[in-house]
Short mmCIF file of C-alpha atoms in Angstrom, two decimals:
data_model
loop_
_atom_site.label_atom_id
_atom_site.label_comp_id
_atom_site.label_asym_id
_atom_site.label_seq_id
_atom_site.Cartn_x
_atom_site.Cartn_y
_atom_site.Cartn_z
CA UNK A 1 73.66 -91.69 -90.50
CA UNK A 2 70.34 -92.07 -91.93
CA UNK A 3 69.63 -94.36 -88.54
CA UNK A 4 70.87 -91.88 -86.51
CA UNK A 5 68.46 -88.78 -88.20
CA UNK A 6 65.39 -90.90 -87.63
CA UNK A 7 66.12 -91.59 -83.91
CA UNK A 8 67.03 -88.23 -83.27
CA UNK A 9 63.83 -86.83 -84.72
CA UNK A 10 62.00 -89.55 -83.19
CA UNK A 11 63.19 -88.08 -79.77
CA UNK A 12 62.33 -84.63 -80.43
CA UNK A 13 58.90 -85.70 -81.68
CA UNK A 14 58.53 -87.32 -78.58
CA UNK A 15 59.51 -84.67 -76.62
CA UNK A 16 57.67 -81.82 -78.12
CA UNK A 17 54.30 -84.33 -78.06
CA UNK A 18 55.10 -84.32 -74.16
CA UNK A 19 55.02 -80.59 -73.91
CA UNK A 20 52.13 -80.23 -75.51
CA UNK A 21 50.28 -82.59 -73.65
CA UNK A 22 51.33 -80.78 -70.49
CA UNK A 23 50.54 -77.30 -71.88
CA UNK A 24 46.98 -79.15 -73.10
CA UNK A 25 46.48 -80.22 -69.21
CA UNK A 26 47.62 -76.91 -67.24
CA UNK A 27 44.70 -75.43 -69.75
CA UNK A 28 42.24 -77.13 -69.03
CA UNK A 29 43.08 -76.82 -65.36
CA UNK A 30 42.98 -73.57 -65.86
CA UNK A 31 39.22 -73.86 -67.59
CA UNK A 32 38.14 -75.42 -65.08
CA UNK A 33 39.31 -73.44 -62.24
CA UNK A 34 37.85 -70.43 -63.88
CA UNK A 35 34.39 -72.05 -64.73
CA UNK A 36 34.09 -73.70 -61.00
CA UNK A 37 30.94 -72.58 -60.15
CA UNK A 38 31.93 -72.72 -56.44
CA UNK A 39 33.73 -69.22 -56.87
CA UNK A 40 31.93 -65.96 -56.77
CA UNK A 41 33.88 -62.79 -58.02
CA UNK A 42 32.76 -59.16 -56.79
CA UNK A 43 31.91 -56.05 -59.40
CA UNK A 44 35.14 -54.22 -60.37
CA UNK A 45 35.72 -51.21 -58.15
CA UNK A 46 36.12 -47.85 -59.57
CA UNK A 47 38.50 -46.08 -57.38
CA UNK A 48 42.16 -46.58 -58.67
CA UNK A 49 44.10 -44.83 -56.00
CA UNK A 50 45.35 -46.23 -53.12
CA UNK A 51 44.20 -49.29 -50.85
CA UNK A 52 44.23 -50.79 -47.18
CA UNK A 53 42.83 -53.42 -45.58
CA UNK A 54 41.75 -52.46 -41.94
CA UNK A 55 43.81 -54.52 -39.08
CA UNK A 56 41.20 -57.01 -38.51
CA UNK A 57 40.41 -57.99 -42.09
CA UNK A 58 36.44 -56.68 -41.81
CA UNK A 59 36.50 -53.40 -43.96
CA UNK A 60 38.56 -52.48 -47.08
CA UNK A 61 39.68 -48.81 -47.49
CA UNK A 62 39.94 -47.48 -51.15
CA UNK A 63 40.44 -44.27 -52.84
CA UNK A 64 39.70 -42.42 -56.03
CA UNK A 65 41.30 -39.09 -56.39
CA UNK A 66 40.18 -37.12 -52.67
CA UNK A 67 37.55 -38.95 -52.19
CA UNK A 68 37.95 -42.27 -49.51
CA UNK A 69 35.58 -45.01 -49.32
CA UNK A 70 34.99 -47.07 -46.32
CA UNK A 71 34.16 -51.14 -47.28
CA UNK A 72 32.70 -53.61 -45.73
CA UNK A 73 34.35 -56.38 -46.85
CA UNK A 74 31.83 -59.39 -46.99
CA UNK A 75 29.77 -57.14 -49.64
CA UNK A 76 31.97 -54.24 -50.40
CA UNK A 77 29.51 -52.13 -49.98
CA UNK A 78 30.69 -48.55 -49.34
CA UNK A 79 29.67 -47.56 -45.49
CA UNK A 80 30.83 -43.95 -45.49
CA UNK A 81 32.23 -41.45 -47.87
CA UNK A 82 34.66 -38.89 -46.85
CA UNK A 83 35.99 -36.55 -48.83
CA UNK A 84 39.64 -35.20 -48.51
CA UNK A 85 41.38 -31.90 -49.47
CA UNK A 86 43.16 -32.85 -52.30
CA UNK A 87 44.46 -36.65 -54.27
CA UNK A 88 45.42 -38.95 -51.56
CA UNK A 89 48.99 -40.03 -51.68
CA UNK A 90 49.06 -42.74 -49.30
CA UNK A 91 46.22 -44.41 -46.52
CA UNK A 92 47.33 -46.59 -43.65
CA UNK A 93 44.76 -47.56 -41.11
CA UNK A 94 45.42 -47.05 -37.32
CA UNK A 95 47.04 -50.22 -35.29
CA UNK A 96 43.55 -50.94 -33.19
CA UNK A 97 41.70 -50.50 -36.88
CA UNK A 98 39.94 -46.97 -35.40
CA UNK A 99 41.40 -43.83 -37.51
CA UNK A 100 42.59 -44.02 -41.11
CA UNK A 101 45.22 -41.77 -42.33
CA UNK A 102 45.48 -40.47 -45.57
CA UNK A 103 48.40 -38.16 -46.23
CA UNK A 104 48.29 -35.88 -49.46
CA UNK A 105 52.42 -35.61 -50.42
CA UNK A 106 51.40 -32.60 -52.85
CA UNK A 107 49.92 -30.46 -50.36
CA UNK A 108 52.07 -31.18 -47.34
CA UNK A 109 48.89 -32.69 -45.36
CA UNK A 110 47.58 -35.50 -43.33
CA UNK A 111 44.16 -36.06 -42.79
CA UNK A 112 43.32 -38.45 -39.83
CA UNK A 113 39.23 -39.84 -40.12
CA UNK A 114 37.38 -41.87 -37.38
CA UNK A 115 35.20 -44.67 -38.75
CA UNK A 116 33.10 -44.70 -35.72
CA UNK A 117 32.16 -40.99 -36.10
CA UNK A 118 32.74 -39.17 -39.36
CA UNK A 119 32.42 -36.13 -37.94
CA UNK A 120 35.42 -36.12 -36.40
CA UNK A 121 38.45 -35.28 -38.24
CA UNK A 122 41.88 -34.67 -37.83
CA UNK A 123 44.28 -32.05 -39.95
CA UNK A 124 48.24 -32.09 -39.93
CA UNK A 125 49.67 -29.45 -42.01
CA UNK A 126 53.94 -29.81 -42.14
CA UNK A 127 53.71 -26.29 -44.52
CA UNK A 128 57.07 -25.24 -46.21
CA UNK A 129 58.90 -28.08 -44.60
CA UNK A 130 56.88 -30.68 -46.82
CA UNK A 131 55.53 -34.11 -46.61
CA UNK A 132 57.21 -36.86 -48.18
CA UNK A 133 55.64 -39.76 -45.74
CA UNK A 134 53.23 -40.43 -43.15
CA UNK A 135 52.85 -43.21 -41.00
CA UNK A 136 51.12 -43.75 -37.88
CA UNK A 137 53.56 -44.08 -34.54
CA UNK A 138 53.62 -47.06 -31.79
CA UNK A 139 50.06 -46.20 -30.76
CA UNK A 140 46.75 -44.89 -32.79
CA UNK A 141 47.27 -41.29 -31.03
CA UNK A 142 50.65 -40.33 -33.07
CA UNK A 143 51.63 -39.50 -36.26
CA UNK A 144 55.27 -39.69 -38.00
CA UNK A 145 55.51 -37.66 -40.82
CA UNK A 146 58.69 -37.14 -42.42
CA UNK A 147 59.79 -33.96 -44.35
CA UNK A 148 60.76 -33.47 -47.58
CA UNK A 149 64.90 -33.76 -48.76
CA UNK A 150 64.57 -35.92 -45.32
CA UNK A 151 65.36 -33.63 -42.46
CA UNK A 152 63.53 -35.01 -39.85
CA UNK A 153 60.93 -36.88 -38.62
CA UNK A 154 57.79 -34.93 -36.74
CA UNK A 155 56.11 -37.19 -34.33
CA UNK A 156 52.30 -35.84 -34.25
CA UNK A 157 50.32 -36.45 -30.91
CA UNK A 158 46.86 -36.14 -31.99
CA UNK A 159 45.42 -35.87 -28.20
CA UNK A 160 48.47 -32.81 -27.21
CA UNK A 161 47.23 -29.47 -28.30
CA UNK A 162 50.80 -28.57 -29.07
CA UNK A 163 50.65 -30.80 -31.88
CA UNK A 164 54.45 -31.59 -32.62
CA UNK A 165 56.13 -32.94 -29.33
CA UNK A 166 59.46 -34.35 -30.73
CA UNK A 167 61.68 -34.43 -33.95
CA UNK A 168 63.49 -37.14 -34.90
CA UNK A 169 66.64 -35.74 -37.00
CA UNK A 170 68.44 -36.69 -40.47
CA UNK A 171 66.68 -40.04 -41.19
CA UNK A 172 68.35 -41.78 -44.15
CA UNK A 173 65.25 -42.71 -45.86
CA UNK A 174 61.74 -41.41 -45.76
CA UNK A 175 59.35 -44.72 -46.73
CA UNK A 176 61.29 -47.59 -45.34
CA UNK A 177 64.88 -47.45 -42.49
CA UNK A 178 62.53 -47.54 -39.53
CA UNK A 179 61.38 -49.64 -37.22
CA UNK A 180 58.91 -50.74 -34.07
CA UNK A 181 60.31 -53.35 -31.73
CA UNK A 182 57.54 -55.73 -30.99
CA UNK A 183 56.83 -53.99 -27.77
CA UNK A 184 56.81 -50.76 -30.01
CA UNK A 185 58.48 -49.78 -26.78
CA UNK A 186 61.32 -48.39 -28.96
CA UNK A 187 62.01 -46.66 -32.38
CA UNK A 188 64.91 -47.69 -34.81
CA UNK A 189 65.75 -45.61 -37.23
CA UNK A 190 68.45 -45.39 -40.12
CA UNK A 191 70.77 -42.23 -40.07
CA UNK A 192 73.33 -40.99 -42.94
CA UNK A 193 75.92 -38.25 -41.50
CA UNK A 194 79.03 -37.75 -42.63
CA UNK A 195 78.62 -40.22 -45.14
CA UNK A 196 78.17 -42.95 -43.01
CA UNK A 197 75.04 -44.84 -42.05
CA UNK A 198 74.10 -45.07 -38.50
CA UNK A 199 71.36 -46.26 -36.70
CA UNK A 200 69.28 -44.29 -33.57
CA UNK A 201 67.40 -46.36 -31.02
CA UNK A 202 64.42 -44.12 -29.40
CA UNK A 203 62.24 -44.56 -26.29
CA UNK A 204 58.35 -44.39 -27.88
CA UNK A 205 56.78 -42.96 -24.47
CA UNK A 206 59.36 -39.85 -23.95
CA UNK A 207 61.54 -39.85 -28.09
CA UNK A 208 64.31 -39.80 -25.82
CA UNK A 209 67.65 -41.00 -28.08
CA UNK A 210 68.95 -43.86 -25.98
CA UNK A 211 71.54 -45.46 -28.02
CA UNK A 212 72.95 -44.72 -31.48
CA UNK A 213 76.03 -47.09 -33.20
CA UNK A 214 77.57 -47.26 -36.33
CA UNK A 215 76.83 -50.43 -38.68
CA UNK A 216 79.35 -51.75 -40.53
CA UNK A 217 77.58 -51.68 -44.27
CA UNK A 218 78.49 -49.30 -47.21
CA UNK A 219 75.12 -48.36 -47.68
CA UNK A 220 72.45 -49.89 -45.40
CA UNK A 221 69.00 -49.78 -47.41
CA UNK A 222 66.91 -51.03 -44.37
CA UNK A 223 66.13 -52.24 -41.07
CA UNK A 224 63.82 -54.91 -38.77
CA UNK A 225 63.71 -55.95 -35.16
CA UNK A 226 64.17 -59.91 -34.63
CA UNK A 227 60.98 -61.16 -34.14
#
């Protein structure tokens, strides 16, 4: 027995002198990697509200409380300074990296900004029916907000005076169930009715509802196009 105890302790001895030397090594890898004088770290930002990085990777949008700050990413320097009506909720920046959207949920508005020319500024304003996301359409010229408790989905064209030119109706979900084909020729979207889940396929260029089938989940919680 007495053989038996000293061989067993032996082993853990062994063991735990193993783990240590590990946990010694994956420190001082860790030392090292953080003293490597070949990495440069940038001043802590202030703004704690939402982020985005534009498209093409060269500016960095932040915000803190109303205000948005335009980045330039090699120095993070701020290059404009544009101040919304109220805390932004969410920013996305346009697909060709021109117009930033920042939609304020409380207030039930979307402001749209130009990088290339401050001055110009866009206002959406969805009023009782309520905001509960924004996101920009298949091109940089349309918006999709969708209302609150989900009732539809108003598609914004920012270059038609009449401002709303289709509704998309009783979308499941309001921040995910939709989808661009990689055309963004066409629209899927995620429908409950009835109690069953059901997914609409759109045309982008007229919102016309082209095909809508039944899927055979018990609750879908989202959709992609293949690839």
């Amino acid at each position: 027995r007495g053989e038996k105890t000293k061989k067993t302790t032996s082993r853990e001895e062994s063991v735990r002198e193993i783990l240590c030397t590990r946990e010694r090594e994956r420190a001082g890898r860790r030392r090292s990697l953080l003293l490597d004088p070949a990495m440069e770290f940038s001043n802590a930002l202030k703004e704690n509200g939402p982020h985005a990085w534009s498209p093409d990777g060269s500016m960095l949008a932040t915000c803190d409380a109303n205000r948005l700050y335009i980045r330039d990413t090699s120095t993070l320097m701020a290059i404009t300074i544009l101040t919304n009506v109220d805390v932004v909720s969410r920013i996305e920046w346009s697909p060709d990296g021109r117009y930033i959207l920042c939609a304020m949920y409380k207030r039930g508005v979307v402001q749209v900004w130009d990088v290339d020319d401050p001055d110009w500024l866009c206002k959406i304003s969805e009023g009782p029916a309520g905001l509960a996301f924004s996101r920009w359409g298949p091109h940089e010229r349309q918006i999709l907000n969708t209302n609150d408790f989900n009732v539809r989905v108003s598609v914004w064209d920012l270059s038609d005076s009449a401002g709303v030119i289709a509704s998309l109706r009783a979308p499941k979900f309001a921040d995910k169930g939709m989808s661009f084909s990689r055309d963004r020729r066409f629209l899927a979207v995620a429908e409950r009715r009835d109690c069953k889940d059901f997914v609409q396929i759109y045309r982008c260029d007229t919102w016309e509802a082209v095909k809508r089938f039944p899927v055979e989940t018990k609750d879908l919680c989202d959709l992609r196009w293949s690839p």
